[in-house]
């Protein structure tokens, strides 16, 4: 009886064919739970294929028994891109944007302020970039991280190439957003003018308006899941009461907003999922004043709950994100 020899031969043949027929500059091989569970040594297979190859082939592990949320795969995929990068002379007054996954970065508040200060974007990872652009990423004077999924990549670039970074992540707090802007100013030795202070005041005013409108109102948070605890904290800051929070997971950075929510005497139910359908039933059962979710997938009972989708409001960077969220709530209240 002949036992199967694993996937090494077929994987090697597939990689060689892609290199030959597609002419690619770099290749990612993403392993999944089945391959990892049976003990296939993917790293060893790819090491043999990379000897003398002009097209680096990199492994991204996404096995579910060590990485049980989708965002882990995104973190690892971004992090492995550091292996493609090459040391380059620094280009003054240039930045990399790491983690922004939407195409319209040029339309964001952050980009407008950088443009006004004559700061050029060197490369945006993962959106709108080629292998050649990734190679020259270390030439930037500063990395601006707009999503925590790119923090590991930023740390690698700092350790390997000496590129400093400012974390400008999924933050909704006015003071921390202003501090991120101040960090950019300090690192690049520039001034973004009074615009940052004006936006800070705009957000403080918007939160005051929401506090007057939504004081004591109950809510269920179901989407977008990566913002679950940060958004819920912001709503609690405005006097709203959480009944249920659905999150994709629990990170170190979630501890502060969770402590803030609990310190106000709230004790919402929390579920870890990315499943919209059950939240439709939760919304019907708890009848909150607001449900932050996708539109229901089946006809909902008319129980007075305002179902508000916020997915389009998280595409920006900076004060514009919480401002857009608050304004949408006020418009639909």
Coordinates of C-alpha atoms in Angstrom, one line a residue:
X1 CA 0.0 0.0 0.0
X2 CA 1.4 3.4 -1.0
X3 CA 0.8 6.2 1.4
X4 CA 0.1 9.8 0.1
X5 CA 3.3 11.9 0.0
X6 CA 1.6 15.2 1.0
X7 CA 1.3 18.3 -1.1
X8 CA 5.0 19.1 -1.6
X9 CA 5.3 18.0 -5.2
X10 CA 2.0 19.5 -6.3
X11 CA 2.7 22.8 -4.5
X12 CA 6.2 23.0 -6.0
X13 CA 4.8 22.4 -9.5
X14 CA 2.1 25.1 -9.0
X15 CA 4.6 27.7 -7.7
X16 CA 6.9 27.0 -10.7
X17 CA 4.0 27.2 -13.2
X18 CA 2.8 30.5 -11.7
X19 CA 6.3 32.0 -11.8
X20 CA 6.8 31.0 -15.4
X21 CA 3.4 31.7 -16.8
X22 CA 2.4 34.8 -14.7
X23 CA 5.8 36.4 -14.5
X24 CA 5.0 37.6 -10.9
X25 CA 7.5 39.5 -8.8
X26 CA 6.4 38.0 -5.5
X27 CA 4.1 35.2 -4.4
X28 CA 2.1 34.5 -1.2
X29 CA 1.2 31.0 -0.2
X30 CA -1.6 31.0 2.3
X31 CA -1.9 27.8 4.3
X32 CA -5.2 26.8 5.9
X33 CA -6.3 24.7 8.9
X34 CA -6.3 21.3 7.1
X35 CA -2.7 21.5 5.9
X36 CA -1.5 22.8 9.2
X37 CA -3.4 20.1 11.2
X38 CA -1.9 17.2 9.3
X39 CA 1.6 18.6 9.9
X40 CA 2.7 19.5 6.4
X41 CA 5.9 21.5 6.7
X42 CA 5.0 24.4 4.5
X43 CA 8.0 26.5 5.5
X44 CA 10.4 23.8 4.5
X45 CA 8.7 23.3 1.1
X46 CA 8.9 27.0 0.3
X47 CA 12.5 27.3 1.5
X48 CA 13.5 24.8 -1.1
X49 CA 11.6 26.7 -3.8
X50 CA 13.2 30.1 -2.9
X51 CA 16.8 29.0 -3.5
X52 CA 18.1 31.1 -6.3
X53 CA 14.6 32.3 -7.3
X54 CA 14.0 35.8 -8.5
X55 CA 10.4 35.7 -7.3
X56 CA 10.3 35.4 -3.5
X57 CA 7.5 33.0 -2.3
X58 CA 6.3 33.8 1.3
X59 CA 4.2 31.8 3.7
X60 CA 1.2 33.2 5.5
X61 CA -0.3 30.8 8.1
X62 CA -4.0 31.1 8.7
X63 CA -4.7 27.9 10.6
X64 CA -7.7 28.3 12.9
X65 CA -6.4 26.6 15.9
X66 CA -3.9 29.4 16.6
X67 CA -5.6 32.3 14.7
X68 CA -9.4 32.1 15.3
X69 CA -10.4 35.5 13.9
X70 CA -10.1 36.8 10.3
X71 CA -8.1 39.8 11.3
X72 CA -5.1 37.6 12.4
X73 CA -4.7 36.5 8.8
X74 CA -4.7 40.1 7.6
X75 CA -2.0 41.0 10.2
X76 CA 0.2 38.2 9.1
X77 CA -0.3 39.0 5.4
X78 CA 0.7 42.6 5.9
X79 CA 3.6 41.7 8.2
X80 CA 5.2 39.2 5.7
X81 CA 5.4 42.1 3.1
X82 CA 8.4 43.4 5.0
X83 CA 10.4 40.5 3.4
X84 CA 10.0 42.1 0.0
X85 CA 11.2 45.5 1.1
X86 CA 14.7 46.9 0.4
X87 CA 16.8 49.5 2.2
X88 CA 16.5 52.9 0.4
X89 CA 17.8 56.4 1.1
X90 CA 15.2 58.4 3.1
X91 CA 13.0 60.7 1.1
X92 CA 12.3 63.7 3.4
X93 CA 8.6 64.8 3.8
X94 CA 7.2 61.5 2.6
X95 CA 5.0 59.0 4.5
X96 CA 3.7 55.5 4.0
X97 CA 0.1 54.8 4.9
X98 CA -0.1 51.4 6.4
X99 CA -3.4 49.5 7.0
X100 CA -5.8 51.7 5.1
X101 CA -7.8 49.2 3.1
X102 CA -10.0 51.6 1.1
X103 CA -9.1 53.1 -2.2
X104 CA -10.2 56.6 -1.5
X105 CA -7.4 57.6 0.9
X106 CA -7.0 60.8 -1.1
X107 CA -10.5 61.9 0.0
X108 CA -9.7 61.5 3.7
X109 CA -9.2 64.2 6.3
X110 CA -5.6 63.0 7.0
X111 CA -4.6 63.1 3.3
X112 CA -6.1 66.6 2.9
X113 CA -4.0 67.9 5.9
X114 CA -0.9 66.2 4.7
X115 CA -1.3 67.6 1.2
X116 CA -1.8 71.1 2.6
X117 CA 1.6 70.7 4.4
X118 CA 3.3 69.4 1.2
X119 CA 3.8 65.9 2.5
X120 CA 3.9 63.2 -0.2
X121 CA 2.5 59.7 0.2
X122 CA 5.3 57.2 -0.7
X123 CA 3.1 54.1 -0.8
X124 CA -0.2 53.0 0.6
X125 CA -0.3 49.4 1.9
X126 CA -2.4 47.2 1.2
X127 CA -4.5 49.2 -1.2
X128 CA -3.1 50.7 -4.4
X129 CA 0.4 49.3 -4.3
X130 CA 2.6 47.1 -6.5
X131 CA 5.5 44.9 -5.5
X132 CA 7.9 47.6 -6.7
X133 CA 6.2 50.2 -4.5
X134 CA 6.4 47.8 -1.6
X135 CA 10.1 47.3 -2.2
X136 CA 10.7 51.1 -1.9
X137 CA 8.5 51.6 1.2
X138 CA 11.5 52.0 3.6
X139 CA 12.4 55.2 1.8
X140 CA 9.6 57.0 3.6
X141 CA 10.4 59.4 6.5
X142 CA 7.5 58.1 8.6
X143 CA 4.9 55.3 8.6
X144 CA 1.4 56.3 9.5
X145 CA -0.5 53.3 10.7
X146 CA -4.3 53.7 10.2
X147 CA -5.4 50.2 11.3
X148 CA -4.1 48.0 14.1
X149 CA -3.7 45.2 11.6
X150 CA -0.6 46.9 10.2
X151 CA 1.1 47.5 13.6
X152 CA 3.2 44.4 13.3
X153 CA 4.4 45.4 9.8
X154 CA 5.3 48.9 11.2
X155 CA 7.3 47.3 14.0
X156 CA 9.2 45.1 11.5
X157 CA 10.0 48.2 9.4
X158 CA 11.1 50.1 12.5
X159 CA 13.4 47.2 13.6
X160 CA 14.8 46.4 10.1
X161 CA 14.9 49.7 8.3
X162 CA 14.7 52.3 11.1
X163 CA 11.4 53.8 9.9
X164 CA 9.5 55.3 12.8
X165 CA 5.7 55.2 12.9
X166 CA 2.7 57.0 14.4
X167 CA -0.3 54.9 15.2
X168 CA -3.4 56.6 13.8
X169 CA -5.8 53.7 14.3
X170 CA -9.5 53.1 14.8
X171 CA -9.7 55.8 17.5
X172 CA -12.8 57.8 18.2
X173 CA -11.6 59.9 21.1
X174 CA -11.0 63.6 20.4
X175 CA -7.9 63.9 22.6
X176 CA -6.2 60.8 21.2
X177 CA -6.9 61.8 17.6
X178 CA -5.3 65.2 18.3
X179 CA -2.3 63.5 19.9
X180 CA -1.8 61.4 16.8
X181 CA -1.7 64.5 14.7
X182 CA 0.8 66.0 17.1
X183 CA 2.9 62.9 16.7
X184 CA 3.0 63.4 13.0
X185 CA 3.9 67.0 13.3
X186 CA 6.8 66.1 15.7
X187 CA 8.2 63.3 13.6
X188 CA 8.1 65.3 10.4
X189 CA 8.9 68.7 11.9
X190 CA 5.9 70.5 10.5
X191 CA 2.7 72.3 11.6
X192 CA -0.7 71.3 10.4
X193 CA -2.0 74.7 11.4
X194 CA -5.2 75.4 13.3
X195 CA -7.2 72.8 11.3
X196 CA -6.6 70.1 13.9
X197 CA -7.8 72.3 16.8
X198 CA -10.9 73.3 14.9
X199 CA -11.8 69.7 14.1
X200 CA -11.2 68.8 17.8
X201 CA -13.7 71.4 18.8
X202 CA -16.2 70.2 16.2
X203 CA -16.0 66.7 17.6
X204 CA -16.5 67.9 21.2
X205 CA -19.5 69.9 20.0
X206 CA -21.0 67.0 18.1
X207 CA -20.7 64.8 21.2
X208 CA -22.5 67.4 23.3
X209 CA -25.3 67.5 20.7
X210 CA -25.6 63.7 20.7
X211 CA -25.7 63.7 24.6
X212 CA -28.7 66.0 24.5
X213 CA -30.5 64.0 21.8
X214 CA -29.8 60.5 23.0
X215 CA -29.4 60.7 26.8
X216 CA -30.7 57.4 28.3
X217 CA -31.4 55.8 24.9
X218 CA -30.6 52.1 24.7
X219 CA -28.5 50.5 21.9
X220 CA -27.3 47.2 20.5
X221 CA -24.0 47.2 18.7
X222 CA -23.5 44.6 15.9
X223 CA -21.5 46.3 13.2
X224 CA -18.8 47.2 12.3
X225 CA -17.3 44.6 14.6
X226 CA -13.7 46.0 14.7
X227 CA -15.1 49.2 16.3
X228 CA -17.3 47.4 18.8
X229 CA -15.9 48.6 22.1
X230 CA -14.5 51.9 20.9
X231 CA -17.9 52.9 19.4
X232 CA -19.8 51.6 22.4
X233 CA -17.6 53.7 24.7
X234 CA -18.3 56.8 22.7
X235 CA -22.0 56.2 22.8
X236 CA -21.8 55.6 26.6
X237 CA -19.8 58.9 26.9
X238 CA -22.9 60.6 25.3
X239 CA -25.2 59.0 27.9
X240 CA -26.5 56.0 25.9
X241 CA -27.0 52.6 27.5
X242 CA -25.6 49.4 25.9
X243 CA -27.7 46.3 26.0
X244 CA -25.7 44.0 23.7
X245 CA -22.3 44.3 22.0
X246 CA -21.1 42.0 19.3
X247 CA -17.3 42.0 18.7
X248 CA -14.9 40.1 16.5
X249 CA -12.6 39.5 19.4
X250 CA -10.9 41.1 22.4
X251 CA -7.6 42.9 22.0
X252 CA -5.3 44.5 24.5
X253 CA -6.5 47.9 23.3
X254 CA -10.1 47.0 24.1
X255 CA -9.4 46.8 27.8
X256 CA -9.6 50.6 28.3
X257 CA -13.0 51.1 26.6
X258 CA -14.4 48.1 28.4
X259 CA -13.3 49.4 31.8
X260 CA -14.9 52.8 30.8
X261 CA -18.2 51.1 29.9
X262 CA -18.3 49.1 33.1
X263 CA -17.3 52.0 35.3
X264 CA -20.6 53.7 34.3
X265 CA -22.6 50.9 35.8
X266 CA -23.4 49.2 32.5
X267 CA -23.2 45.5 32.1
X268 CA -24.2 44.6 28.5
X269 CA -24.2 41.1 27.1
X270 CA -21.2 40.5 24.8
X271 CA -21.0 38.0 22.0
X272 CA -18.0 37.1 19.9
X273 CA -19.1 36.6 16.3
X274 CA -19.3 38.0 12.8
X275 CA -22.8 36.7 12.3
X276 CA -25.5 39.2 11.4
X277 CA -28.5 37.0 11.2
X278 CA -28.8 36.2 15.0
X279 CA -28.5 39.9 15.8
X280 CA -31.8 40.5 13.9
X281 CA -33.5 38.3 16.5
X282 CA -31.6 39.9 19.4
X283 CA -32.8 43.3 18.2
X284 CA -36.4 42.1 18.1
X285 CA -36.2 40.6 21.6
X286 CA -34.5 43.5 23.3
X287 CA -36.2 46.4 21.4
X288 CA -33.4 48.9 21.9
X289 CA -33.8 52.5 20.7
X290 CA -30.9 52.0 18.3
X291 CA -29.4 49.0 16.7
X292 CA -26.1 49.7 14.9
X293 CA -26.0 46.9 12.3
X294 CA -26.5 46.1 8.7
X295 CA -30.1 46.3 7.5
X296 CA -31.9 43.1 8.6
X297 CA -31.8 40.2 6.3
X298 CA -35.5 39.5 6.8
X299 CA -38.5 41.8 7.4
X300 CA -38.2 43.2 10.9
X301 CA -41.1 43.8 13.3
X302 CA -42.0 47.4 13.7
X303 CA -40.8 47.8 17.3
X304 CA -39.6 51.4 17.1
X305 CA -35.9 50.5 16.9
X306 CA -33.8 52.7 14.6
X307 CA -31.5 50.4 12.6
X308 CA -28.5 52.4 11.5
X309 CA -25.6 51.1 9.4
X310 CA -22.3 52.8 10.0
X311 CA -20.1 50.9 7.5
X312 CA -19.8 53.9 5.2
X313 CA -18.7 56.2 8.0
X314 CA -15.5 54.4 8.9
X315 CA -13.8 54.9 5.6
X316 CA -12.1 58.1 6.7
X317 CA -9.1 58.8 9.0
X318 CA -9.1 61.2 11.8
X319 CA -11.9 63.3 13.4
X320 CA -14.1 62.8 10.4
X321 CA -14.9 59.2 11.5
X322 CA -16.6 60.0 14.8
X323 CA -18.0 63.2 13.4
X324 CA -19.7 61.2 10.5
X325 CA -21.0 58.5 13.0
X326 CA -22.5 61.1 15.3
X327 CA -24.0 63.1 12.5
X328 CA -25.6 60.0 11.0
X329 CA -27.2 59.2 14.3
X330 CA -28.5 62.7 14.7
X331 CA -29.9 62.8 11.2
X332 CA -31.7 59.5 11.7
X333 CA -33.0 60.2 15.2

